[in-house]
Every structure is written in C-alpha cells, then in structure tokens.
C-alpha cells in the first residue's frame, strides 16, 4: 500500500472501508502538517478540504468581540476536523487552530464529493461515517447550551 | 434525630461561590461517613440542607463539606466563618459501593460540583490502589475558572496509577487542555468495559449524557452508579420529600445503580 492509502487504512474514521474504495478515496488526499498556533482554516473561508488528524490536537474556535477567541471543542488524533465541506455553501463556520504540531491527511472536498456523486454506494458509506460525528456534535452543543454545571457568575 | 453542634475550624475557597468547610464537633466526634453519604447541615436561624461529605474517610479527625451558594441556606453555609456553629445530623444514605469494586476497572465521571461527593471515593481508591484495575478520573466543568479543587488536581495528575482527564465546555486560548463535553473523554479512557464500574456524579442532565456515553462504551447498566439529588427534609425516609418514583433518595440512595433508576430518569412527572 502507498503511504497515503496506508494512513487512510489506519485512521479510525475509515475503519472497515473496502479496499477498492480506500484506493479511490486516497486519490483525493494529501499529507499536511501545521505548526503549533497555525490555522487549518478560518471562519468564512471556502471549505474545500477536511482533515483526518494523525497526530496532535486542534482547537475549534469562534472569535467573540470583546472576549477574544472562545474554544468550544478540541479535536485529537484519530478524529476529524471539518464537516462544512459536506453541505452547500461549503464555507467554514469557525476557526481551526493547531495546538501542537499537527500531522493530518487533508481530503480535497470537491474531489471526494465528485467520487461520491459518481458512486452513490461510496457516497452512502461516507454519509454513514459523517452522520455520527454530526449527531455527536449536535448533542454536545445541546449540552453546552444548557450550561448544565450551573452559572458561577 | 437531633443535630449535634459542630464548629467551622477552617474554610477554604474551592471554586467560584464554592467553599469547603472543615467542621469539628463540640460534642465529641461526628460519626464517620462512608464515601457518597451526606449530612444534614443546619445554619441556625436559617435552615437545614443535605450536603455530601467531601473529605478523606481515612482522616477521622476532619469532617469536610463542600458547598456552593445557590439559595438562602447554602449561601449562609458557604459564608460561615471559623468559629461559627453548624448543626450536623447524619451521616445518611447509601454511598458509593467502593467495597464491592475490588478487581474492577474504575471510572469516576464528575461534572461541576459533582466532584465533591466523589472525592471521598477517590481517596479511598487511592489508599487501596492495588486492589483495583485501571483508575480514571474524568471531570467536566463549565470553564477553566470553574474547576473545583484546582490545586488538588495538580497532585492527582502526578499520582501513579491514576489517569486524570479534564475538559471544559468552553475556554479562552489561555487553556490548552481539552475542550468539549464530558462524554467525549469516555472513549479516551483505558478500561475493559466487561469489568468496569463507573461512579457518576454531577447535574442530572450531565449524568444522563454520561450514562449514555458509558453504555455506548459497553459498560453494564448494573455497574454504573449515580448520586441523585432531590429536596430533602427528614433524611430518614419518612417525610416523602425526596421520593423519586419507587425510591426515597435519602434512605435508598443517594447512590443508585443505573439499572435500578434508569427508567425513571428524565421523566418530568417524577
Ligand atoms: C444527597 C444530596 C447531597 C448534596 N450534596 C451537596 C454538596 O455536597 N454540596 C452542595 O453545595 N450542595 C449539595 N446538595 C444540594 C444542596 O442540598 C442544595 O443546594 C440546597 O438544598 C439548596 O438549598 P438553599 O436553601 O440554599 O436553596 P433553595 O432556596 O432550596 O434553592 C435556591 C435555588 O437553587 C436551586 N437549587 C437547589 N438545589 C440545587 C442544586 N443541588 N444544584 C443547583 N441548584 C440548586 C433551586 O432550584 C433554586 O433555584 C446536595 C443535595 C442532596 C439531596
């Protein structure tokens, strides 16, 4: 297996992916690294990629006027950064900043969407992998909105 | 049951609006409490409320209670100065099943002030560390400033045989540890679900989410224990104030296994 294809095979997000699809998907990937403090992307930019983290952590942040950047989630090795590439208008809704040295597989969104459109079985497989991430984030957001721990101020 | 009179020996700020009171009785020793049990504390002239013990059960000399000011009685308690009198009735209830956990992998999952009732269990587990499998403390707070027992976390982090995982719901960039809800830490903990016991304490909504996370990770419902809170008056199962479905929280709990109360959790009418 080529390097990238092997990384894909090893990443939990693609666990159990059919070997043929692994090869197809790896045609849309690139190996990337970010230094601590470097941004993977900024709010409002085109969501033309997403990232499978292989090493390091990424903070997802929203800039709040007067309060600076507020982190609402950190994402670690074995997890995925970015879901906005799935749904039009394909634009990032937050900033993503590397907390450590980050190594990741970057997926070209247009390329992957093209392959999914061409082969709906692959598309369905991708949806089944992304939907749990979206549902988890929705649940987490709900819990954060409820501010369950009780206000201190 | 008549309260005995204790006095505040020391008080210490352990979080925003949260104070730990170190009490000593004028009338001889206060009865020792098992981890997870609570006392009814009276501020004379104000009222009486249930508060869990938060100190080391091995330290028979000190009775610690950690209180967050949320209303008249808890605010009066949290504001007591050294020398002030406090009425103590108890200890009451059934606490964490620490004695029955030998050989198990253990997860303590705490949210916010819920770490206070779990702390005695952690002390007990650490004192007898060799009797248990893996030991993980998972703690979630609202923000870095809200983390309870902040200084003690530093020493827990250095303890061999204890994995400490802390997360906050949101943070500024001065915080470089984990951000996200407490359930996101469960898959990162090292444990064998088939022999894991989880002790969960925090606001009820947080506990429901945590239980889902634990069940998803394969932990048996009978091995998940929660500490429940309801308004209490008598604390001995007579007055019915803390009735929760078929159980009285004060007498049958406050700690229950999930398989016993799960069906009642989240039901508005209870
Ligand atoms: C078994 C048990 C153990 C407990 N252990 C502790 C403990 O270790 N430390 C501690 O600080 N508290 C603990 N509590 C909760 C404590 O008893 C209540 O906070 C207290 O009774 C509130 O009384 P109050 O007169 O101050 O406020 P109230 O006038 O009764 O309530 C004021 C406001 O606070 C809200 N409130 C009441 N209870 C809580 C609560 N538990 N959490 C958040 N908001 C609440 C009420 O809805 C109301 O809005 C425990 C409760 C039980 C049943």
Short mmCIF file of C-alpha atoms and ligand atoms in Angstrom, two decimals:
data_model
loop_
_atom_site.label_atom_id
_atom_site.label_comp_id
_atom_site.label_asym_id
_atom_site.label_seq_id
_atom_site.Cartn_x
_atom_site.Cartn_y
_atom_site.Cartn_z
CA UNK A 1 0.00 0.00 0.00
CA UNK A 2 1.18 3.52 -0.75
CA UNK A 3 1.80 5.85 2.21
CA UNK A 4 -1.43 7.81 1.96
CA UNK A 5 -3.54 4.77 1.33
CA UNK A 6 -1.99 3.15 4.37
CA UNK A 7 -2.73 6.22 6.55
CA UNK A 8 -6.31 6.07 5.40
CA UNK A 9 -6.50 2.40 6.22
CA UNK A 10 -5.15 3.11 9.70
CA UNK A 11 -7.34 6.09 10.52
CA UNK A 12 -10.35 5.23 12.73
CA UNK A 13 -12.63 7.37 10.58
CA UNK A 14 -12.14 4.98 7.65
CA UNK A 15 -12.20 1.78 9.74
CA UNK A 16 -13.52 -1.11 7.68
CA UNK A 17 -13.53 0.80 4.38
CA UNK A 18 -13.48 -1.54 1.40
CA UNK A 19 -10.00 -1.75 -0.18
CA UNK A 20 -11.26 -0.58 -3.57
CA UNK A 21 -12.84 2.48 -2.04
CA UNK A 22 -9.74 3.13 0.03
CA UNK A 23 -7.81 3.42 -3.19
CA UNK A 24 -10.42 5.71 -4.76
CA UNK A 25 -10.57 7.93 -1.68
CA UNK A 26 -6.81 8.20 -1.38
CA UNK A 27 -6.81 9.82 -4.83
CA UNK A 28 -8.32 12.88 -3.08
CA UNK A 29 -5.81 13.12 -0.24
CA UNK A 30 -2.64 14.94 0.66
CA UNK A 31 -0.33 14.76 3.62
CA UNK A 32 -0.24 18.03 5.58
CA UNK A 33 1.34 19.41 8.74
CA UNK A 34 0.68 22.51 10.82
CA UNK A 35 2.92 24.15 13.37
CA UNK A 36 1.51 24.96 16.82
CA UNK A 37 -0.58 28.12 16.54
CA UNK A 38 -1.05 27.80 12.79
CA UNK A 39 -4.62 27.87 11.48
CA UNK A 40 -6.02 24.98 9.45
CA UNK A 41 -8.76 27.32 8.27
CA UNK A 42 -10.72 30.42 9.24
CA UNK A 43 -14.42 31.12 9.57
CA UNK A 44 -15.99 32.23 6.28
CA UNK A 45 -13.35 30.69 4.02
CA UNK A 46 -14.26 28.08 1.45
CA UNK A 47 -14.50 24.64 3.00
CA UNK A 48 -12.58 22.96 0.24
CA UNK A 49 -10.89 20.36 2.48
CA UNK A 50 -11.36 18.45 5.67
CA UNK A 51 -8.75 16.80 7.88
CA UNK A 52 -8.19 13.41 9.43
CA UNK A 53 -5.86 14.01 12.36
CA UNK A 54 -2.96 11.59 12.71
CA UNK A 55 -1.09 13.45 15.39
CA UNK A 56 -1.66 16.49 17.60
CA UNK A 57 -4.69 18.49 18.66
CA UNK A 58 -6.75 21.20 17.03
CA UNK A 59 -8.89 23.84 18.78
CA UNK A 60 -12.16 24.84 17.13
CA UNK A 61 -12.82 28.47 17.98
CA UNK A 62 -15.16 31.33 17.40
CA UNK A 63 -13.97 34.90 17.72
CA UNK A 64 -16.24 36.76 20.16
CA UNK A 65 -15.90 40.55 20.03
CA UNK A 66 -14.53 41.83 23.32
CA UNK A 67 -13.72 38.33 24.61
CA UNK A 68 -11.26 37.04 22.05
CA UNK A 69 -11.28 33.53 20.65
CA UNK A 70 -13.51 31.09 22.52
CA UNK A 71 -12.70 27.41 22.08
CA UNK A 72 -15.79 25.23 22.05
CA UNK A 73 -14.12 21.94 21.18
CA UNK A 74 -10.71 20.36 20.85
CA UNK A 75 -10.20 17.55 18.38
CA UNK A 76 -7.43 14.97 18.74
CA UNK A 77 -5.56 12.25 16.94
CA UNK A 78 -7.90 9.77 15.27
CA UNK A 79 -10.68 12.34 14.87
CA UNK A 80 -11.94 14.54 12.05
CA UNK A 81 -11.78 18.31 11.65
CA UNK A 82 -14.38 19.89 9.41
CA UNK A 83 -17.87 18.99 8.31
CA UNK A 84 -18.81 22.12 6.36
CA UNK A 85 -17.40 20.65 3.14
CA UNK A 86 -20.44 18.32 3.03
CA UNK A 87 -23.21 20.86 2.70
CA UNK A 88 -23.54 23.94 0.46
CA UNK A 89 -22.42 26.70 0.54
CA UNK A 90 -19.24 24.83 1.70
CA UNK A 91 -17.96 27.55 3.98
CA UNK A 92 -16.23 27.17 7.38
CA UNK A 93 -18.36 28.20 10.36
CA UNK A 94 -15.44 28.55 12.79
CA UNK A 95 -11.63 28.78 13.00
CA UNK A 96 -9.44 25.71 13.49
CA UNK A 97 -6.06 26.27 15.17
CA UNK A 98 -3.30 23.73 15.75
CA UNK A 99 -2.48 23.41 19.45
CA UNK A 100 0.54 21.16 18.90
CA UNK A 101 2.43 20.07 15.87
CA UNK A 102 -0.39 18.57 13.80
CA UNK A 103 0.01 15.92 11.14
CA UNK A 104 -3.09 15.17 9.15
CA UNK A 105 -4.49 13.78 5.96
CA UNK A 106 -6.23 16.56 4.04
CA UNK A 107 -9.13 15.48 1.89
CA UNK A 108 -9.96 17.51 -1.21
CA UNK A 109 -13.67 18.13 -0.76
CA UNK A 110 -14.63 18.72 -4.39
CA UNK A 111 -12.73 15.60 -5.42
CA UNK A 112 -14.40 13.44 -2.77
CA UNK A 113 -17.85 14.88 -3.49
CA UNK A 114 -17.27 14.07 -7.17
CA UNK A 115 -16.41 10.45 -6.38
CA UNK A 116 -19.41 10.16 -4.07
CA UNK A 117 -21.74 11.55 -6.76
CA UNK A 118 -20.28 9.11 -9.28
CA UNK A 119 -20.74 6.14 -6.94
CA UNK A 120 -23.66 6.58 -4.53
CA UNK A 121 -22.63 3.44 -2.61
CA UNK A 122 -19.42 5.22 -1.68
CA UNK A 123 -21.45 8.38 -1.02
CA UNK A 124 -23.77 6.48 1.34
CA UNK A 125 -20.78 4.94 3.10
CA UNK A 126 -19.29 8.43 3.60
CA UNK A 127 -22.59 9.75 4.94
CA UNK A 128 -22.77 6.92 7.45
CA UNK A 129 -19.29 7.85 8.65
CA UNK A 130 -20.03 11.58 8.92
CA UNK A 131 -23.52 11.44 10.38
CA UNK A 132 -22.42 10.11 13.81
CA UNK A 133 -19.89 12.96 14.02
CA UNK A 134 -22.63 15.47 13.26
CA UNK A 135 -25.02 13.87 15.75
CA UNK A 136 -22.34 13.82 18.45
CA UNK A 137 -21.60 17.48 17.87
CA UNK A 138 -25.29 18.33 17.96
CA UNK A 139 -25.67 16.50 21.30
CA UNK A 140 -22.56 18.20 22.65
CA UNK A 141 -23.84 21.60 21.53
CA UNK A 142 -27.15 20.91 23.26
CA UNK A 143 -25.35 20.08 26.47
CA UNK A 144 -23.17 23.18 26.22
CA UNK A 145 -26.17 25.43 25.53
CA UNK A 146 -27.94 24.08 28.60
CA UNK A 147 -24.93 25.12 30.64
CA UNK A 148 -25.65 22.17 32.91
CA UNK A 149 -22.97 22.83 35.51
CA UNK A 150 -24.71 25.92 36.80
CA UNK A 151 -23.61 29.51 36.46
CA UNK A 152 -20.80 30.81 38.58
CA UNK A 153 -21.18 34.46 37.76
CA UNK B 1 -32.66 12.79 65.20
CA UNK B 2 -31.27 15.88 66.92
CA UNK B 3 -28.31 17.64 65.33
CA UNK B 4 -25.05 17.82 67.17
CA UNK B 5 -23.33 21.19 67.17
CA UNK B 6 -20.10 21.50 65.25
CA UNK B 7 -17.91 24.50 64.62
CA UNK B 8 -16.17 25.67 61.49
CA UNK B 9 -12.48 25.13 62.04
CA UNK B 10 -11.38 26.40 58.66
CA UNK B 11 -12.95 27.42 55.38
CA UNK B 12 -11.34 27.34 52.01
CA UNK B 13 -12.44 28.65 48.64
CA UNK B 14 -12.50 25.75 46.18
CA UNK B 15 -14.19 27.41 43.21
CA UNK B 16 -16.37 30.41 42.35
CA UNK B 17 -19.01 30.62 45.11
CA UNK B 18 -17.82 27.26 46.41
CA UNK B 19 -16.37 26.84 49.91
CA UNK B 20 -15.13 23.80 51.74
CA UNK B 21 -15.88 23.85 55.44
CA UNK B 22 -13.75 21.90 57.86
CA UNK B 23 -16.01 21.11 60.82
CA UNK B 24 -15.23 19.86 64.28
CA UNK B 25 -17.80 18.86 66.83
CA UNK B 26 -18.03 20.34 70.32
CA UNK B 27 -19.72 17.16 71.48
CA UNK B 28 -17.12 14.57 70.57
CA UNK B 29 -16.52 13.08 67.15
CA UNK B 30 -19.06 13.44 64.37
CA UNK B 31 -19.94 9.97 63.15
CA UNK B 32 -17.65 8.94 60.29
CA UNK B 33 -19.27 8.87 56.89
CA UNK B 34 -18.74 6.45 54.02
CA UNK B 35 -17.91 7.93 50.59
CA UNK B 36 -21.11 9.19 48.97
CA UNK B 37 -23.03 9.67 52.21
CA UNK B 38 -24.33 13.07 53.28
CA UNK B 39 -25.09 15.04 56.41
CA UNK B 40 -27.96 17.40 57.07
CA UNK B 41 -26.29 20.71 57.95
CA UNK B 42 -28.13 23.45 59.81
CA UNK B 43 -27.29 27.11 59.83
CA UNK B 44 -29.10 28.17 62.96
CA UNK B 45 -31.89 30.59 62.27
CA UNK B 46 -31.72 29.95 58.51
CA UNK B 47 -32.41 26.30 57.75
CA UNK B 48 -31.15 22.80 57.11
CA UNK B 49 -29.89 21.25 53.84
CA UNK B 50 -28.33 17.95 52.74
CA UNK B 51 -24.63 18.25 51.88
CA UNK B 52 -22.35 15.36 50.91
CA UNK B 53 -19.15 14.66 52.75
CA UNK B 54 -16.19 15.67 50.58
CA UNK B 55 -13.19 14.76 52.74
CA UNK B 56 -10.97 11.76 53.18
CA UNK B 57 -12.81 8.95 55.00
CA UNK B 58 -9.41 7.82 56.29
CA UNK B 59 -8.93 11.14 58.08
CA UNK B 60 -11.30 10.61 61.02
CA UNK B 61 -10.39 13.93 62.58
CA UNK B 62 -11.80 16.15 59.91
CA UNK B 63 -15.31 16.47 58.55
CA UNK B 64 -15.27 18.29 55.22
CA UNK B 65 -18.26 19.57 53.30
CA UNK B 66 -18.03 21.49 50.05
CA UNK B 67 -20.90 23.88 49.48
CA UNK B 68 -21.99 26.01 46.56
CA UNK B 69 -24.12 29.01 47.37
CA UNK B 70 -27.32 28.66 45.33
CA UNK B 71 -30.02 29.81 47.78
CA UNK B 72 -30.60 31.02 51.33
CA UNK B 73 -29.26 28.04 53.31
CA UNK B 74 -26.37 27.08 51.07
CA UNK B 75 -25.31 30.73 50.83
CA UNK B 76 -25.39 31.09 54.62
CA UNK B 77 -23.35 27.88 54.97
CA UNK B 78 -20.80 28.95 52.39
CA UNK B 79 -20.45 32.25 54.22
CA UNK B 80 -19.77 30.80 57.69
CA UNK B 81 -16.51 31.94 59.27
CA UNK B 82 -14.19 29.94 61.53
CA UNK B 83 -15.75 29.53 64.95
CA UNK B 84 -19.36 29.63 63.67
CA UNK B 85 -21.74 26.90 64.82
CA UNK B 86 -23.29 24.39 62.42
CA UNK B 87 -25.83 21.70 63.25
CA UNK B 88 -24.91 18.26 61.90
CA UNK B 89 -27.29 15.30 61.57
CA UNK B 90 -26.07 12.17 59.92
CA UNK B 91 -24.40 10.64 58.10
CA UNK B 92 -27.27 9.38 55.99
CA UNK B 93 -27.86 7.28 52.94
CA UNK B 94 -26.14 4.62 50.93
CA UNK B 95 -22.94 5.79 49.28
CA UNK B 96 -20.62 4.54 46.54
CA UNK B 97 -20.09 0.75 46.52
CA UNK B 98 -16.32 1.08 46.94
CA UNK B 99 -16.05 -2.11 48.98
CA UNK B 100 -17.54 -4.17 46.16
CA UNK B 101 -15.24 -2.79 43.45
CA UNK B 102 -12.07 -4.83 44.06
CA UNK B 103 -10.51 -6.06 40.84
CA UNK B 104 -12.64 -3.77 38.67
CA UNK B 105 -11.52 -1.09 36.23
CA UNK B 106 -12.89 2.13 37.65
CA UNK B 107 -14.13 5.31 36.04
CA UNK B 108 -15.10 8.29 38.15
CA UNK B 109 -17.11 10.68 35.99
CA UNK B 110 -17.78 14.02 37.65
CA UNK B 111 -19.33 17.25 36.46
CA UNK B 112 -19.07 20.63 38.18
CA UNK B 113 -19.69 20.41 41.92
CA UNK B 114 -20.34 16.66 41.50
CA UNK B 115 -16.66 16.09 42.14
CA UNK B 116 -17.20 16.87 45.84
CA UNK B 117 -19.29 13.76 46.67
CA UNK B 118 -16.91 11.64 44.56
CA UNK B 119 -13.72 12.85 46.21
CA UNK B 120 -14.01 10.57 49.28
CA UNK B 121 -14.35 7.59 46.92
CA UNK B 122 -11.23 8.70 45.06
CA UNK B 123 -9.28 8.97 48.34
CA UNK B 124 -10.43 5.51 49.34
CA UNK B 125 -9.49 4.03 45.94
CA UNK B 126 -6.06 5.66 46.02
CA UNK B 127 -5.43 4.45 49.56
CA UNK B 128 -6.02 0.88 48.41
CA UNK B 129 -4.80 1.34 44.86
CA UNK B 130 -3.50 -2.22 44.35
CA UNK B 131 -6.92 -3.75 44.84
CA UNK B 132 -8.35 -2.20 41.69
CA UNK B 133 -7.72 -2.34 37.96
CA UNK B 134 -7.33 0.86 35.91
CA UNK B 135 -8.46 4.06 37.62
CA UNK B 136 -9.59 7.10 35.63
CA UNK B 137 -10.99 10.39 36.85
CA UNK B 138 -12.97 12.18 34.15
CA UNK B 139 -14.01 15.69 35.10
CA UNK B 140 -16.04 18.25 33.21
CA UNK B 141 -16.56 21.87 34.21
CA UNK B 142 -18.10 24.89 32.58
CA UNK B 143 -14.86 26.81 32.11
CA UNK B 144 -11.29 26.67 33.45
CA UNK B 145 -12.22 29.11 36.24
CA UNK B 146 -14.97 26.80 37.44
CA UNK B 147 -12.73 23.79 38.04
CA UNK B 148 -13.20 22.52 41.59
CA UNK B 149 -10.25 21.57 43.85
CA UNK B 150 -7.87 23.10 41.33
CA UNK B 151 -4.75 22.73 43.49
CA UNK B 152 -5.50 19.12 44.25
CA UNK B 153 -5.75 18.30 40.55
CA UNK B 154 -2.06 19.06 40.27
CA UNK B 155 -1.21 16.36 42.80
CA UNK B 156 -3.72 13.90 41.32
CA UNK B 157 -2.08 14.33 37.92
CA UNK B 158 1.23 13.20 39.39
CA UNK B 159 -0.20 10.13 41.10
CA UNK B 160 0.91 6.86 39.53
CA UNK B 161 -2.00 4.60 38.70
CA UNK B 162 -4.47 7.46 38.26
CA UNK B 163 -5.37 8.81 34.85
CA UNK B 164 -6.84 12.32 35.16
CA UNK B 165 -8.80 13.76 32.24
CA UNK B 166 -10.30 17.22 32.49
CA UNK B 167 -12.47 19.01 29.98
CA UNK B 168 -14.34 22.30 29.95
CA UNK B 169 -17.35 23.35 27.90
CA UNK B 170 -15.58 26.42 26.60
CA UNK B 171 -12.32 28.24 27.17
CA UNK B 172 -10.17 31.10 26.01
CA UNK B 173 -6.84 30.38 24.39
CA UNK B 174 -5.04 30.54 27.75
CA UNK B 175 -6.34 26.99 28.32
CA UNK B 176 -4.53 24.45 26.23
CA UNK B 177 -6.12 21.24 27.52
CA UNK B 178 -9.30 19.53 26.34
CA UNK B 179 -12.46 21.42 25.39
CA UNK B 180 -15.73 19.61 24.82
CA UNK B 181 -18.45 17.93 26.82
CA UNK B 182 -17.50 15.37 29.44
CA UNK B 183 -18.75 12.41 27.39
CA UNK B 184 -16.03 12.98 24.77
CA UNK B 185 -13.46 11.82 27.32
CA UNK B 186 -15.04 8.40 27.93
CA UNK B 187 -13.73 6.78 24.73
CA UNK B 188 -10.23 8.00 25.61
CA UNK B 189 -10.09 6.26 28.97
CA UNK B 190 -8.38 2.90 29.31
CA UNK B 191 -10.73 0.27 30.73
CA UNK B 192 -12.21 -3.09 29.96
CA UNK B 193 -15.98 -2.49 29.74
CA UNK B 194 -16.75 -6.06 30.76
CA UNK B 195 -15.17 -5.46 34.16
CA UNK B 196 -15.64 -1.73 34.57
CA UNK B 197 -17.55 0.11 37.27
CA UNK B 198 -18.42 3.77 36.77
CA UNK B 199 -19.33 6.22 39.52
CA UNK B 200 -21.07 9.27 38.10
CA UNK B 201 -21.90 12.49 39.92
CA UNK B 202 -22.99 15.84 38.62
CA UNK B 203 -26.05 17.73 37.46
CA UNK B 204 -28.73 15.29 36.39
CA UNK B 205 -28.65 16.20 32.70
CA UNK B 206 -24.88 15.70 32.65
CA UNK B 207 -25.30 12.32 34.34
CA UNK B 208 -27.83 11.21 31.72
CA UNK B 209 -25.41 12.12 28.93
CA UNK B 210 -22.56 10.42 30.77
CA UNK B 211 -24.59 7.25 31.24
CA UNK B 212 -25.28 7.15 27.51
CA UNK B 213 -21.56 7.53 26.83
CA UNK B 214 -20.75 4.72 29.26
CA UNK B 215 -23.41 2.41 27.82
CA UNK B 216 -22.13 3.13 24.31
CA UNK B 217 -18.68 2.13 25.53
CA UNK B 218 -20.11 -1.19 26.71
CA UNK B 219 -20.31 -0.63 30.47
CA UNK B 220 -23.05 -2.70 32.07
CA UNK B 221 -26.05 -0.74 33.42
CA UNK B 222 -25.75 -2.52 36.76
CA UNK B 223 -22.16 -1.30 37.04
CA UNK B 224 -22.99 2.39 36.55
CA UNK B 225 -23.75 4.23 39.80
CA UNK B 226 -25.26 7.72 40.08
CA UNK B 227 -25.71 10.03 43.03
CA UNK B 228 -29.17 11.61 42.90
CA UNK B 229 -30.36 14.89 44.37
CA UNK B 230 -33.86 15.88 45.38
CA UNK B 231 -35.13 18.25 48.04
CA UNK B 232 -34.98 16.59 51.43
CA UNK B 233 -36.39 17.26 54.85
CA UNK B 234 -36.22 14.34 57.28
CA UNK B 235 -33.35 12.41 55.60
CA UNK B 236 -34.60 9.12 57.07
CA UNK B 237 -37.24 8.10 54.53
CA UNK B 238 -40.28 9.25 56.49
CA UNK B 239 -41.44 12.57 55.11
CA UNK B 240 -41.53 11.69 51.42
CA UNK B 241 -39.96 14.95 50.21
CA UNK B 242 -37.27 13.17 48.21
CA UNK B 243 -39.45 10.41 46.82
CA UNK B 244 -38.34 9.55 43.28
CA UNK B 245 -40.71 7.07 41.69
CA UNK B 246 -40.49 3.98 43.83
CA UNK B 247 -37.50 5.03 45.93
CA UNK B 248 -36.61 7.55 48.63
CA UNK B 249 -33.37 9.25 47.68
CA UNK B 250 -32.32 9.89 51.30
CA UNK B 251 -32.81 6.34 52.55
CA UNK B 252 -32.41 4.10 49.47
CA UNK B 253 -29.73 6.36 47.93
CA UNK B 254 -28.45 8.94 47.18
CA UNK B 255 -26.31 6.48 45.19
CA UNK B 256 -28.21 4.10 42.92
CA UNK B 257 -27.17 1.75 40.17
CA UNK B 258 -28.46 2.85 36.78
CA UNK B 259 -30.37 -0.38 36.21
CA UNK B 260 -32.43 0.48 39.28
CA UNK B 261 -33.41 4.05 38.46
CA UNK B 262 -32.65 4.46 34.75
CA UNK B 263 -36.27 4.10 33.68
CA UNK B 264 -37.26 6.97 35.98
CA UNK B 265 -34.52 9.39 34.93
CA UNK B 266 -35.56 12.26 32.73
CA UNK B 267 -39.26 11.68 33.44
CA UNK B 268 -40.83 15.09 34.06
CA UNK B 269 -43.58 13.76 36.28
CA UNK B 270 -41.13 12.32 38.85
C1 LIG C 1 -27.91 13.92 48.82
C2 LIG C 1 -27.59 15.34 48.47
C3 LIG C 1 -26.28 15.77 48.54
C4 LIG C 1 -25.94 17.09 48.26
N1 LIG C 1 -24.64 17.46 48.33
C5 LIG C 1 -24.31 18.75 48.12
C6 LIG C 1 -22.96 19.19 48.26
O1 LIG C 1 -22.05 18.41 48.56
N2 LIG C 1 -22.70 20.50 48.05
C7 LIG C 1 -23.67 21.39 47.72
O2 LIG C 1 -23.38 22.58 47.56
N3 LIG C 1 -24.94 21.00 47.53
C8 LIG C 1 -25.29 19.71 47.75
N4 LIG C 1 -26.60 19.33 47.63
C9 LIG C 1 -27.58 20.32 47.19
C10 LIG C 1 -28.00 21.20 48.34
O3 LIG C 1 -28.68 20.43 49.28
C11 LIG C 1 -28.90 22.32 47.79
O4 LIG C 1 -28.14 23.17 47.00
C12 LIG C 1 -29.53 23.08 48.89
O5 LIG C 1 -30.51 22.29 49.50
C13 LIG C 1 -30.17 24.34 48.38
O6 LIG C 1 -30.83 24.98 49.48
P1 LIG C 1 -30.92 26.58 49.57
O7 LIG C 1 -31.83 26.92 50.70
O8 LIG C 1 -29.56 27.15 49.62
O9 LIG C 1 -31.55 26.99 48.22
P2 LIG C 1 -33.04 26.80 47.70
O10 LIG C 1 -33.85 28.01 48.07
O11 LIG C 1 -33.56 25.48 48.07
O12 LIG C 1 -32.74 26.85 46.15
C14 LIG C 1 -32.24 28.05 45.55
C15 LIG C 1 -32.09 27.86 44.09
O13 LIG C 1 -31.08 26.88 43.83
C16 LIG C 1 -31.58 25.84 43.07
N5 LIG C 1 -31.02 24.62 43.58
C17 LIG C 1 -31.46 23.88 44.61
N6 LIG C 1 -30.72 22.79 44.75
C18 LIG C 1 -29.77 22.86 43.80
C19 LIG C 1 -28.70 22.01 43.43
N7 LIG C 1 -28.49 20.86 44.02
N8 LIG C 1 -27.91 22.41 42.40
C20 LIG C 1 -28.14 23.55 41.75
N9 LIG C 1 -29.14 24.36 42.04
C21 LIG C 1 -29.96 24.03 43.05
C22 LIG C 1 -33.06 25.85 43.27
O14 LIG C 1 -33.73 25.33 42.13
C23 LIG C 1 -33.34 27.34 43.40
O15 LIG C 1 -33.41 27.95 42.14
C24 LIG C 1 -26.95 18.01 47.88
C25 LIG C 1 -28.27 17.57 47.81
C26 LIG C 1 -28.60 16.27 48.10
C27 LIG C 1 -30.01 15.84 48.03
#
